[in-house]
PDB file of C-alpha atoms in Angstrom:
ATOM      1  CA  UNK A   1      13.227 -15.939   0.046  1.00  0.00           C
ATOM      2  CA  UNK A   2      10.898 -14.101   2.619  1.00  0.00           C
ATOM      3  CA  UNK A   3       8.259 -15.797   4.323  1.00  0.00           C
ATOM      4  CA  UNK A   4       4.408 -14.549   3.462  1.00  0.00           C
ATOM      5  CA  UNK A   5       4.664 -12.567   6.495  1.00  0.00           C
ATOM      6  CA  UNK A   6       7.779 -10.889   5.977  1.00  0.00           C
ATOM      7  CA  UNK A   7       6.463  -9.875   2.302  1.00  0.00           C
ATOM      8  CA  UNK A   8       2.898  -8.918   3.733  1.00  0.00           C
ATOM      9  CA  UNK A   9       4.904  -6.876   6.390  1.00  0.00           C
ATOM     10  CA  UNK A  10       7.244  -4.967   3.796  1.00  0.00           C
ATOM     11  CA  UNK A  11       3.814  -4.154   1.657  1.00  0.00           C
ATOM     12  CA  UNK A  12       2.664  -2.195   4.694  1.00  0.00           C
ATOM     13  CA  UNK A  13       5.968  -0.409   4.957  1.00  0.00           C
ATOM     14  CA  UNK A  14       5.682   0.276   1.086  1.00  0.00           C
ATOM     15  CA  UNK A  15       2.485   2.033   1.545  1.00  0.00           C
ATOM     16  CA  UNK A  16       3.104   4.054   4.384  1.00  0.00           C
ATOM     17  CA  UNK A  17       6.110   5.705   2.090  1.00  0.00           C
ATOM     18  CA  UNK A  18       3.005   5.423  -0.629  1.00  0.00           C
ATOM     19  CA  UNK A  19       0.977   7.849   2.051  1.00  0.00           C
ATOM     20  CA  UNK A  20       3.330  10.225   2.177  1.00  0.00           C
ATOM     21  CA  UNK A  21       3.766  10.500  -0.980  1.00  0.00           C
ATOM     22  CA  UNK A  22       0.604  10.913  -2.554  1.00  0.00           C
ATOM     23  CA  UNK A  23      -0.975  12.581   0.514  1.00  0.00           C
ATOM     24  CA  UNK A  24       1.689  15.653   0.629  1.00  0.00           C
ATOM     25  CA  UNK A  25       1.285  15.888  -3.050  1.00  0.00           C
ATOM     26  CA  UNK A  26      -2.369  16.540  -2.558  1.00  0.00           C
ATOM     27  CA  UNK A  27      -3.769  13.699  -3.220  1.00  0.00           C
ATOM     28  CA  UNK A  28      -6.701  11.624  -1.236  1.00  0.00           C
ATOM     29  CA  UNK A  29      -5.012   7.761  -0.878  1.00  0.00           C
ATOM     30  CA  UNK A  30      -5.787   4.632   0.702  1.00  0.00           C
ATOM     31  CA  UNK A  31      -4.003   1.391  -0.165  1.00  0.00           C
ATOM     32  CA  UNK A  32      -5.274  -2.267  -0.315  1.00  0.00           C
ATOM     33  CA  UNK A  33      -2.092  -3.888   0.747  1.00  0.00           C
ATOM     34  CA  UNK A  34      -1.560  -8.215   0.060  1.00  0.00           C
ATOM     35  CA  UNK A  35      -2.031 -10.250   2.865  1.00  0.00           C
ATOM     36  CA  UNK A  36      -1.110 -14.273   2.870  1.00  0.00           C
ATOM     37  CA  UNK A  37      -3.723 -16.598   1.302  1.00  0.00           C
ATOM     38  CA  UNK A  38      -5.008 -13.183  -0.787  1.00  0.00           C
ATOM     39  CA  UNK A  39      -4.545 -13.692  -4.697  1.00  0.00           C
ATOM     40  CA  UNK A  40      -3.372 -10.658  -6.962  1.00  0.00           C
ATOM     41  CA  UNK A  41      -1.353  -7.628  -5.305  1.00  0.00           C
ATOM     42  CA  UNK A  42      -1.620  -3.933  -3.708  1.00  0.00           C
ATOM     43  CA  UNK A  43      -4.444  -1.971  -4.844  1.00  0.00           C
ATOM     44  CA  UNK A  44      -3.674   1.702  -4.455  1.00  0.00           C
ATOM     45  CA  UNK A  45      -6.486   4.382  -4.543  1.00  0.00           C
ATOM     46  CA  UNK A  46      -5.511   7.836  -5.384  1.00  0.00           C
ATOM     47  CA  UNK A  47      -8.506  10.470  -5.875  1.00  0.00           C
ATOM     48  CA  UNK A  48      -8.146  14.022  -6.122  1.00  0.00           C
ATOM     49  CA  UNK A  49      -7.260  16.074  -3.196  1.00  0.00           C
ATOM     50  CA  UNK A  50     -10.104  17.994  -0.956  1.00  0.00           C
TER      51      UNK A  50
END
């Protein structure tokens, strides 16, 4: 298996694809990504676009 960093590391890399995505759609987005000793997982925010 992957060590905490190497699974906090390919949350990062998720939500920079997550950026993209929701930003060129229009969308206002900022993720919570996990980080070792955190509980629970990602929290995306998407809000409406300006």
């Amino acid at each position: 298996g992957l060590s905490d960093q190497e699974i906090a590391r390919m949350c990062d890399i998720a939500a920079k694809v997550d950026y993209g995505t929701f930003e060129g759609a229009g969308f206002r987005f900022f993720a919570d990504t996990w980080k070792p000793g955190e509980e629970g997982c990602c929290r995306l925010h998407v809000r409406p676009g300006k």
